[in-house]
Each structure stands twice: as structure tokens, then as C-alpha cells.
């Protein structure tokens, strides 16, 4: 956030009152949730271009547990070879600015903000690159706002990648509709005017229909890989794959000419994760037929701001399966790691 701010000259009383240490969940080695421990650590100091936030809510997602495990191994090239360079997990954060570093314009202590950070959310305080946060609308509670940046942002970018083929009067198939990304993709596709077909577990069919799916299919009954009769060839304008299990050729066969398959899933082999599937998608797209478009979503504050406006207006409703207190953040990570989250999991200090 860089625009001029009316409160820029406000004295930093909140920062003066900061404690020296805080509770944070830290990780000194890669592993499952048992590798993450509660600790008392120094409250960080914001560097140039950063803001210090008092954390009100942190939402977790599949990416947090990929980094926690250091898997696929490719993750370690970016997040630390032997151990995670940043010890504290948690990227989606809503909090109050309590101090700003040098060169930060447009943010001041007392501002309520939300953003996708590089990590650090499972703590009482965290530093955020100022350019990664946006103002939280008053109408959106912190625990709801934190659920938005990564998952809804990914959903938005997946639909943008599909373009008009996921717009009015188009039929969109969403594979994996009940998780953090899926619940937002169903709602946003319906908001764009598409007819949404959604594949999810039987226990979530009612929820997904309430979110806007015209048709729901139980993944235990309808197997995309074997082309069940419900899924006839060329019957969709867009297929958005958030699970990553069905063969690419099968997904492509489901799409009508002019449409595309969007690959969102981060699953794949232990070493390269989804990269092999994405490369195969590139090769396959060279042959005649619908395009396969892999998505690598990136943090985009303008999209987060637009999504928060939709939440504030009631048009978008983040689904929050469970909230955990910060004292139970290890259990929250284990829950997300089990890969059966319905919507989002949020940790509240
Ligand atoms: N490309 C990108 O830029 C990007 C960005 C963000 C996330 N991602 C990826 O997107 C994927 C989803 O992330 P997430 O945070 O939304 O995950 P999540 O919330 O953990 O997803 C869990 C949900 O997936 C459902 N599910 C599991 N297997 C399924 C199947 N075979 N068919 C249909 N639904 C199934 C589960 O339902 P049940 O409990 O009924 O099994 C559960 O509700 C991950 O692979 C993540 O790495 C990619």
C-alpha cells in the first residue's frame, strides 16, 4: 500500500507499548505438524518497506503444509534447503498495523489490514511487506477477511485464465469444489454468470449447491478418469482442476472447442510436485484441441481488495469450517494437512 494516508503523522503509541517477546509457532526442521512448536520469541522489528502487524486472524491453506513438509522437494529451493528459512507458517493474515519501517507510505499504526504474506502468521505479531496488504473493510470481520487472499485470489486468477469461457452462459466444471480454493471458485464462477458443475464428496454436495453450483457430483460415484456418463465429451466450456488426479487427455476431452482446462492443483510427484503435469500440459497443448492452462497464482492486492468488497457486499461468502485458538495452531496445521478441510481453517490469537 503506497498511497498517501491521512494518519501518516499519527504517533506510534501502539509501538511504544509493544512487548519484547510474543508467542509464535516455530519450525526448525521440515516435517509434519509435530515439527512445529509453540515458543516465546522476540517481537520482530519492521524493516524498510515493512509494517509490524498485531495478528487478529491467520487462515491456513494447502501451501502452508507443503512448506511445512518441504514437499515437493522443489519447495526447498525457494523456502530453505535444510530447514524452512522463515520459521513460522501462516500466509493469509488480518491484523492491525502497530509500527511501520522506513519508507512506508500510506500505512499507519491503527490501520486494519489484510494480505498474503510470505509467512509468519501463526504468531501474535508478524511483519508484512507494506506492498502486500490492503485495508480491511469494516464490514468484514478479521477472521473472515483472513480467509480471502490466497484461496479466493487463486480462484479469481483461475477464472481470469479461463477468460470468457468461464463467463455468462458458459458451463464450468470444478473438480475439487469443497476446499479453500474450490468453495471460492464455485461462488465466483456463478457470480460471473457461468453454469457451475461441481465435483466434491457426498457430505459437501448440499454446501456446494448452496454456494451456487447448478449440479453437484459425488467423486466417489463419478470418476473423471473413467469418463462417467454424467460427463460427456465436449460438454464444458471450462474445466478447473483443483485435485490433480485425472489424466490430462481425459480433462481435455470434456472441453468444447474454444474452451480450456485450467490446472490449479499443487499435487504431484515428491520431487517436482505439479511441474511434471504442467510440462505435459504444455506439450499436449501443442496438439489440436482445447488449451490446457496451468495456473501459478501470485499475490495481487488489487484482486484481494476487490474480493473483500464482494465479501462486504454479501456477494461472496468465505466458508470457514473451523477456527482454532493460537494455542492450538499445531492442531490447525494437522487438520489442513489431512486434506479434508471444508472451505477454510482460521487461527485466532
Ligand atoms: N496453482 C496455484 O497457484 C495454487 C494456489 C493455491 C493452491 N493451489 C493448490 O490447490 C489445491 C487446493 O488447495 P486448497 O487449499 O483449496 O486445498 P484444501 O482446502 O485442503 O482441499 C481440501 C478439499 O479437497 C477435497 N477433495 C480431496 N480429494 C478430492 C477429490 N478426489 N475430488 C474432489 N474433491 C476432493 C476434500 O473433500 P473431501 O474431504 O470430501 O475428500 C476437501 O474438502 C492444492 O493442491 C494447492 O496446492 C494451487
Coordinates of C-alpha atoms and ligand atoms in Angstrom, one line a residue:
X1 CA 0.0 0.0 0.0
X2 CA 1.7 3.2 -1.1
X3 CA -0.9 5.9 -1.5
X4 CA -0.8 9.0 0.8
X5 CA -2.5 8.3 4.2
X6 CA -4.4 10.8 6.3
X7 CA -3.0 9.2 9.5
X8 CA 0.6 9.1 8.4
X9 CA 1.7 11.6 11.1
X10 CA 0.0 9.7 13.9
X11 CA 2.4 9.0 16.7
X12 CA 3.3 5.4 17.2
X13 CA 1.9 4.9 20.7
X14 CA 1.0 1.3 20.0
X15 CA 4.6 0.5 19.0
X16 CA 5.9 2.1 22.2
X17 CA 3.7 -0.3 24.2
X18 CA 4.9 -3.4 22.4
X19 CA 6.1 -6.4 24.5
X20 CA 9.6 -7.6 24.0
X21 CA 8.5 -11.2 23.2
X22 CA 5.5 -13.0 21.8
X23 CA 4.0 -16.4 21.3
X24 CA 4.8 -17.9 17.9
X25 CA 4.6 -21.4 16.3
X26 CA 8.1 -22.1 15.0
X27 CA 9.6 -24.9 12.9
X28 CA 13.3 -25.7 12.9
X29 CA 13.1 -28.7 10.5
X30 CA 10.8 -29.8 7.8
X31 CA 8.2 -32.4 8.8
X32 CA 4.5 -32.9 9.8
X33 CA 2.7 -30.8 12.3
X34 CA 4.7 -32.3 15.1
X35 CA 7.7 -30.4 13.8
X36 CA 6.0 -27.1 14.7
X37 CA 6.3 -25.9 18.3
X38 CA 4.9 -23.1 20.4
X39 CA 7.7 -20.8 21.6
X40 CA 8.3 -17.4 23.1
X41 CA 10.3 -15.4 20.6
X42 CA 11.3 -11.7 20.2
X43 CA 8.6 -9.5 18.6
X44 CA 10.0 -8.7 15.1
X45 CA 11.1 -5.2 14.0
X46 CA 9.7 -4.0 10.7
X47 CA 12.5 -3.3 8.1
X48 CA 12.3 -0.8 5.3
X49 CA 9.1 -1.1 3.4
X50 CA 7.5 -3.3 6.1
X51 CA 4.8 -3.0 8.7
X52 CA 4.5 -4.7 12.0
X53 CA 1.0 -6.2 12.5
X54 CA -0.7 -7.4 15.6
X55 CA -2.3 -10.5 14.2
X56 CA -6.1 -10.9 14.6
X57 CA -6.6 -13.9 12.3
X58 CA -4.5 -16.2 10.1
X59 CA -6.1 -18.6 7.6
X60 CA -4.2 -21.7 6.5
X61 CA -4.2 -23.5 3.2
X62 CA -2.5 -26.3 1.3
X63 CA 0.5 -24.2 0.5
X64 CA 1.3 -23.8 4.2
X65 CA 1.5 -27.6 4.7
X66 CA 3.6 -28.0 1.5
X67 CA 6.1 -25.6 3.0
X68 CA 5.8 -27.3 6.5
X69 CA 6.8 -30.6 4.9
X70 CA 9.3 -29.2 2.5
X71 CA 7.5 -31.2 -0.2
X72 CA 7.6 -31.4 -3.1
X73 CA 11.3 -31.1 -2.6
X74 CA 11.4 -28.3 -5.2
X75 CA 9.8 -26.2 -2.4
X76 CA 13.1 -26.2 -0.5
X77 CA 14.9 -24.4 -3.4
X78 CA 12.7 -21.4 -2.6
X79 CA 12.0 -21.8 1.2
X80 CA 15.3 -23.2 2.6
X81 CA 17.3 -26.2 1.7
X82 CA 17.8 -27.8 5.1
X83 CA 15.0 -26.2 7.1
X84 CA 12.4 -23.5 6.4
X85 CA 14.2 -20.2 6.2
X86 CA 11.1 -18.5 7.7
X87 CA 10.4 -20.4 10.9
X88 CA 6.7 -19.5 11.3
X89 CA 3.9 -20.7 8.9
X90 CA 0.8 -18.8 8.1
X91 CA 0.5 -16.6 5.0
X92 CA -3.1 -15.2 5.0
X93 CA -3.2 -12.6 7.8
X94 CA -5.6 -10.0 9.0
X95 CA -4.2 -7.6 11.7
X96 CA -3.7 -4.1 13.0
X97 CA -0.6 -2.1 12.0
X98 CA 1.3 -1.3 15.2
X99 CA 4.5 0.1 13.6
X100 CA 6.0 0.8 10.2
X101 CA 9.5 0.7 8.9
X102 CA 11.4 3.3 6.9
X103 CA 9.9 4.3 3.6
X104 CA 6.4 3.1 4.2
X105 CA 3.8 5.4 2.8
X106 CA 0.0 5.1 3.2
X107 CA 0.0 2.9 6.3
X108 CA 0.0 4.0 9.9
X109 CA -0.5 2.4 13.3
X110 CA -4.1 1.6 13.9
X111 CA -4.9 0.6 10.3
X112 CA -6.7 -2.6 9.9
X113 CA -5.2 -4.6 7.0
X114 CA -5.3 -8.0 5.3
X115 CA -2.8 -9.6 3.0
X116 CA -1.0 -12.6 1.6
X117 CA 2.4 -12.5 3.4
X118 CA 5.5 -14.7 2.8
X119 CA 4.6 -16.4 6.2
X120 CA 4.8 -15.6 9.9
X121 CA 1.0 -15.5 10.6
X122 CA 0.9 -18.2 13.4
X123 CA 2.2 -15.6 15.9
X124 CA 0.9 -12.7 18.0
X125 CA 2.8 -10.3 15.8
X126 CA 4.3 -10.5 12.3
X127 CA 6.0 -8.3 9.8
X128 CA 4.3 -7.7 6.4
X129 CA 5.7 -6.2 3.3
X130 CA 3.6 -3.0 3.1
X131 CA 3.0 -3.6 -0.6
X132 CA 1.3 -6.9 0.2
X133 CA -1.5 -5.6 2.4
X134 CA -4.8 -3.8 1.7
X135 CA -7.3 -2.1 4.1
X136 CA -9.8 -4.4 5.7
X137 CA -13.4 -3.1 5.2
X138 CA -15.1 -2.5 8.5
X139 CA -18.0 -4.8 7.4
X140 CA -15.7 -7.8 7.1
X141 CA -14.5 -9.4 10.4
X142 CA -10.8 -10.2 10.7
X143 CA -11.5 -13.9 10.9
X144 CA -13.4 -13.8 7.6
X145 CA -11.0 -11.4 5.8
X146 CA -8.0 -13.7 6.5
X147 CA -9.7 -16.5 4.6
X148 CA -9.7 -14.4 1.4
X149 CA -6.2 -13.6 -0.1
X150 CA -4.7 -16.9 -1.2
X151 CA -7.7 -19.2 -1.8
X152 CA -10.2 -16.6 -3.2
X153 CA -7.3 -14.9 -5.1
X154 CA -6.4 -18.3 -6.7
X155 CA -10.0 -18.9 -7.6
X156 CA -10.2 -15.4 -9.2
X157 CA -7.0 -15.9 -11.2
X158 CA -8.1 -19.4 -12.3
X159 CA -11.3 -17.9 -13.7
X160 CA -9.4 -15.0 -15.3
X161 CA -7.2 -17.6 -17.0
X162 CA -10.2 -19.3 -18.5
X163 CA -11.5 -15.9 -19.7
X164 CA -14.9 -15.6 -21.4
X165 CA -15.2 -19.4 -21.4
X166 CA -16.0 -19.1 -17.7
X167 CA -18.4 -16.2 -18.1
X168 CA -22.1 -15.7 -18.8
X169 CA -23.9 -18.8 -20.2
X170 CA -20.8 -20.9 -20.2
X171 CA -20.7 -24.3 -18.4
X172 CA -17.8 -24.7 -16.0
X173 CA -16.8 -28.0 -14.3
X174 CA -14.9 -27.5 -11.0
X175 CA -13.1 -30.6 -9.8
X176 CA -12.5 -30.4 -6.0
X177 CA -15.2 -27.9 -5.1
X178 CA -15.3 -28.1 -1.3
X179 CA -11.8 -26.9 -0.2
X180 CA -10.5 -23.4 0.3
X181 CA -9.9 -22.7 -3.4
X182 CA -12.9 -24.8 -4.5
X183 CA -15.6 -23.1 -2.4
X184 CA -14.4 -19.7 -3.7
X185 CA -14.2 -20.9 -7.3
X186 CA -17.8 -22.2 -7.3
X187 CA -19.1 -18.8 -5.9
X188 CA -17.0 -16.6 -8.2
X189 CA -17.8 -18.6 -11.4
X190 CA -21.5 -18.4 -10.5
X191 CA -21.1 -14.6 -9.9
X192 CA -19.6 -14.3 -13.4
X193 CA -22.7 -15.9 -14.8
X194 CA -21.4 -19.4 -15.5
X195 CA -23.4 -22.6 -15.0
X196 CA -21.3 -24.4 -12.4
X197 CA -21.0 -28.2 -12.2
X198 CA -19.0 -29.2 -9.2
X199 CA -17.3 -32.5 -8.1
X200 CA -17.0 -32.9 -4.4
X201 CA -17.6 -35.5 -1.6
X202 CA -21.2 -36.5 -0.9
X203 CA -21.1 -34.9 2.5
X204 CA -20.4 -31.5 0.9
X205 CA -22.8 -31.6 -2.0
X206 CA -25.5 -29.6 -0.2
X207 CA -23.0 -26.9 0.8
X208 CA -21.6 -26.6 -2.7
X209 CA -25.1 -26.4 -4.2
X210 CA -25.9 -23.6 -1.8
X211 CA -22.7 -21.8 -2.9
X212 CA -24.1 -21.7 -6.5
X213 CA -23.4 -25.0 -8.2
X214 CA -26.3 -25.9 -10.6
X215 CA -25.2 -29.6 -10.4
X216 CA -23.0 -31.5 -7.9
X217 CA -21.4 -34.8 -8.5
X218 CA -20.0 -37.1 -5.7
X219 CA -16.4 -38.0 -6.5
X220 CA -16.9 -41.5 -5.1
X221 CA -19.6 -42.1 -7.7
X222 CA -18.4 -40.1 -10.7
X223 CA -14.9 -40.9 -11.7
X224 CA -13.5 -38.2 -14.0
X225 CA -10.7 -40.5 -15.1
X226 CA -13.0 -43.2 -16.4
X227 CA -15.4 -40.7 -18.2
X228 CA -18.7 -41.5 -16.3
X229 CA -21.8 -41.0 -18.3
X230 CA -22.6 -37.7 -16.4
X231 CA -19.5 -36.2 -18.0
X232 CA -20.0 -36.4 -21.8
X233 CA -17.2 -35.3 -24.1
X234 CA -17.1 -31.6 -25.1
X235 CA -19.9 -30.7 -22.6
X236 CA -18.0 -28.0 -20.8
X237 CA -16.6 -24.6 -21.8
X238 CA -14.0 -24.7 -19.0
X239 CA -12.8 -27.4 -16.6
X240 CA -11.0 -26.2 -13.5
X241 CA -9.0 -29.0 -11.9
X242 CA -8.2 -28.3 -8.2
X243 CA -7.5 -32.0 -7.4
X244 CA -4.8 -33.0 -10.0
X245 CA -5.7 -36.7 -10.2
X246 CA -7.4 -37.1 -13.6
X247 CA -5.4 -37.7 -16.8
X248 CA -4.9 -34.5 -18.8
X249 CA -6.2 -36.1 -22.0
X250 CA -9.5 -37.0 -20.2
X251 CA -9.9 -33.5 -18.9
X252 CA -9.3 -32.0 -22.3
X253 CA -11.9 -34.3 -23.9
X254 CA -14.5 -32.8 -21.6
X255 CA -14.0 -29.3 -23.1
X256 CA -15.8 -28.0 -26.1
X257 CA -13.8 -26.2 -28.9
X258 CA -12.7 -22.7 -27.9
X259 CA -12.7 -23.6 -24.2
X260 CA -9.8 -24.6 -21.9
X261 CA -8.7 -26.7 -19.0
X262 CA -7.2 -24.7 -16.1
X263 CA -4.8 -26.6 -13.8
X264 CA -4.8 -25.4 -10.2
X265 CA -3.8 -28.4 -8.2
X266 CA -0.4 -28.2 -6.5
X267 CA -0.3 -32.0 -6.1
X268 CA 2.1 -34.3 -8.0
X269 CA 5.4 -36.2 -7.5
X270 CA 7.5 -36.0 -4.3
X271 CA 10.3 -34.1 -6.1
X272 CA 8.8 -31.7 -8.6
X273 CA 5.2 -31.7 -7.4
X274 CA 2.9 -30.4 -10.2
X275 CA 5.7 -29.3 -12.5
X276 CA 5.8 -32.6 -14.5
X277 CA 2.0 -32.4 -15.1
X278 CA 2.4 -28.8 -16.1
X279 CA 5.1 -29.6 -18.6
X280 CA 3.0 -32.4 -20.1
X281 CA 0.1 -29.9 -20.3
X282 CA 2.4 -27.6 -22.3
X283 CA 3.3 -30.4 -24.7
X284 CA -0.3 -31.6 -25.1
X285 CA -1.5 -28.1 -25.8
X286 CA 0.7 -28.1 -28.9
X287 CA -1.6 -30.7 -30.4
X288 CA -5.0 -29.6 -31.9
X289 CA -7.7 -29.2 -29.2
X290 CA -8.6 -27.1 -26.2
X291 CA -5.7 -25.4 -24.4
X292 CA -4.5 -26.6 -21.0
X293 CA -3.5 -23.7 -18.9
X294 CA -1.5 -24.2 -15.7
X295 CA -2.1 -21.6 -13.1
X296 CA 0.7 -20.1 -10.9
X297 CA -1.3 -17.7 -8.8
X298 CA 0.6 -14.7 -7.4
X299 CA -0.3 -12.2 -4.6
X300 CA -2.3 -9.4 -6.1
X301 CA -3.5 -6.7 -3.8
X302 CA -6.0 -5.3 -6.3
X303 CA -7.7 -8.7 -6.5
X304 CA -7.7 -9.1 -2.7
X305 CA -9.3 -5.6 -2.4
X306 CA -12.0 -6.5 -5.0
X307 CA -12.7 -9.8 -3.2
X308 CA -13.0 -8.1 0.1
X309 CA -15.6 -5.7 -1.5
X310 CA -17.5 -8.7 -2.7
X311 CA -17.4 -10.2 0.8
X312 CA -18.5 -6.8 2.4
X313 CA -21.5 -6.6 0.0
X314 CA -22.5 -10.2 0.8
X315 CA -21.9 -11.4 -2.8
X316 CA -19.0 -13.7 -1.7
X317 CA -19.1 -15.8 1.5
X318 CA -15.9 -17.5 2.6
X319 CA -16.7 -20.8 4.1
X320 CA -15.0 -21.4 7.4
X321 CA -15.1 -24.9 8.6
X322 CA -13.2 -24.4 11.9
X323 CA -11.4 -21.8 13.9
X324 CA -8.6 -22.7 16.3
X325 CA -7.1 -20.6 19.1
X326 CA -3.4 -19.7 18.5
X327 CA -2.6 -22.1 21.4
X328 CA -3.9 -25.0 19.1
X329 CA -2.2 -23.8 15.9
X330 CA -0.3 -27.2 15.6
X331 CA -3.7 -29.0 15.5
X332 CA -4.9 -26.5 12.9
X333 CA -1.9 -27.3 10.7
X334 CA -2.5 -31.1 11.2
X335 CA -6.2 -30.6 10.2
X336 CA -5.3 -28.9 7.0
X337 CA -2.6 -31.5 6.3
X338 CA -5.3 -34.2 6.4
X339 CA -6.6 -32.6 3.2
X340 CA -10.3 -32.8 4.1
X341 CA -10.9 -29.2 5.0
X342 CA -14.3 -27.8 4.0
X343 CA -13.6 -24.3 3.0
X344 CA -11.0 -22.7 5.3
X345 CA -9.4 -23.2 8.7
X346 CA -8.7 -20.0 10.6
X347 CA -6.4 -19.5 13.6
X348 CA -7.3 -16.6 16.0
X349 CA -4.7 -15.4 18.5
Ligands
LIG1 N1 -1.8 -23.1 -8.8 C1 -1.8 -22.3 -7.8 O1 -1.3 -21.2 -7.9 C2 -2.3 -22.7 -6.5 C3 -2.6 -21.8 -5.5 C4 -3.2 -22.2 -4.3 C5 -3.5 -23.5 -4.1 N2 -3.1 -24.4 -5.1 C6 -3.4 -25.9 -4.9 O2 -4.8 -26.1 -5.0 C7 -5.1 -27.3 -4.3 C8 -6.3 -27.0 -3.3 O3 -5.9 -26.2 -2.3 P1 -6.8 -25.9 -1.1 O4 -6.1 -25.0 -0.1 O5 -8.2 -25.5 -1.6 O6 -7.0 -27.4 -0.5 P2 -7.9 -27.9 0.6 O7 -8.7 -26.9 1.2 O8 -7.0 -28.7 1.6 O9 -8.8 -29.0 -0.1 C9 -9.4 -30.0 0.6 C10 -10.7 -30.4 -0.1 O10 -10.4 -31.2 -1.3 C11 -11.5 -32.1 -1.4 N3 -11.0 -33.3 -2.2 C12 -10.0 -34.1 -1.9 N4 -9.9 -35.1 -2.8 C13 -10.9 -34.8 -3.8 C14 -11.3 -35.5 -5.0 N5 -10.6 -36.5 -5.5 N6 -12.3 -34.9 -5.7 C15 -12.9 -33.8 -5.2 N7 -12.6 -33.2 -4.0 C16 -11.6 -33.7 -3.3 C17 -11.7 -32.5 0.0 O11 -13.0 -33.1 0.1 P3 -13.3 -34.5 1.0 O12 -12.9 -34.2 2.4 O13 -14.7 -34.8 0.7 O14 -12.3 -35.5 0.4 C18 -11.6 -31.2 0.8 O15 -12.9 -30.6 1.0 C19 -3.9 -27.7 -3.6 O16 -3.3 -28.8 -4.4 C20 -3.0 -26.5 -3.6 O17 -1.6 -26.8 -3.6 C21 -2.6 -24.0 -6.3

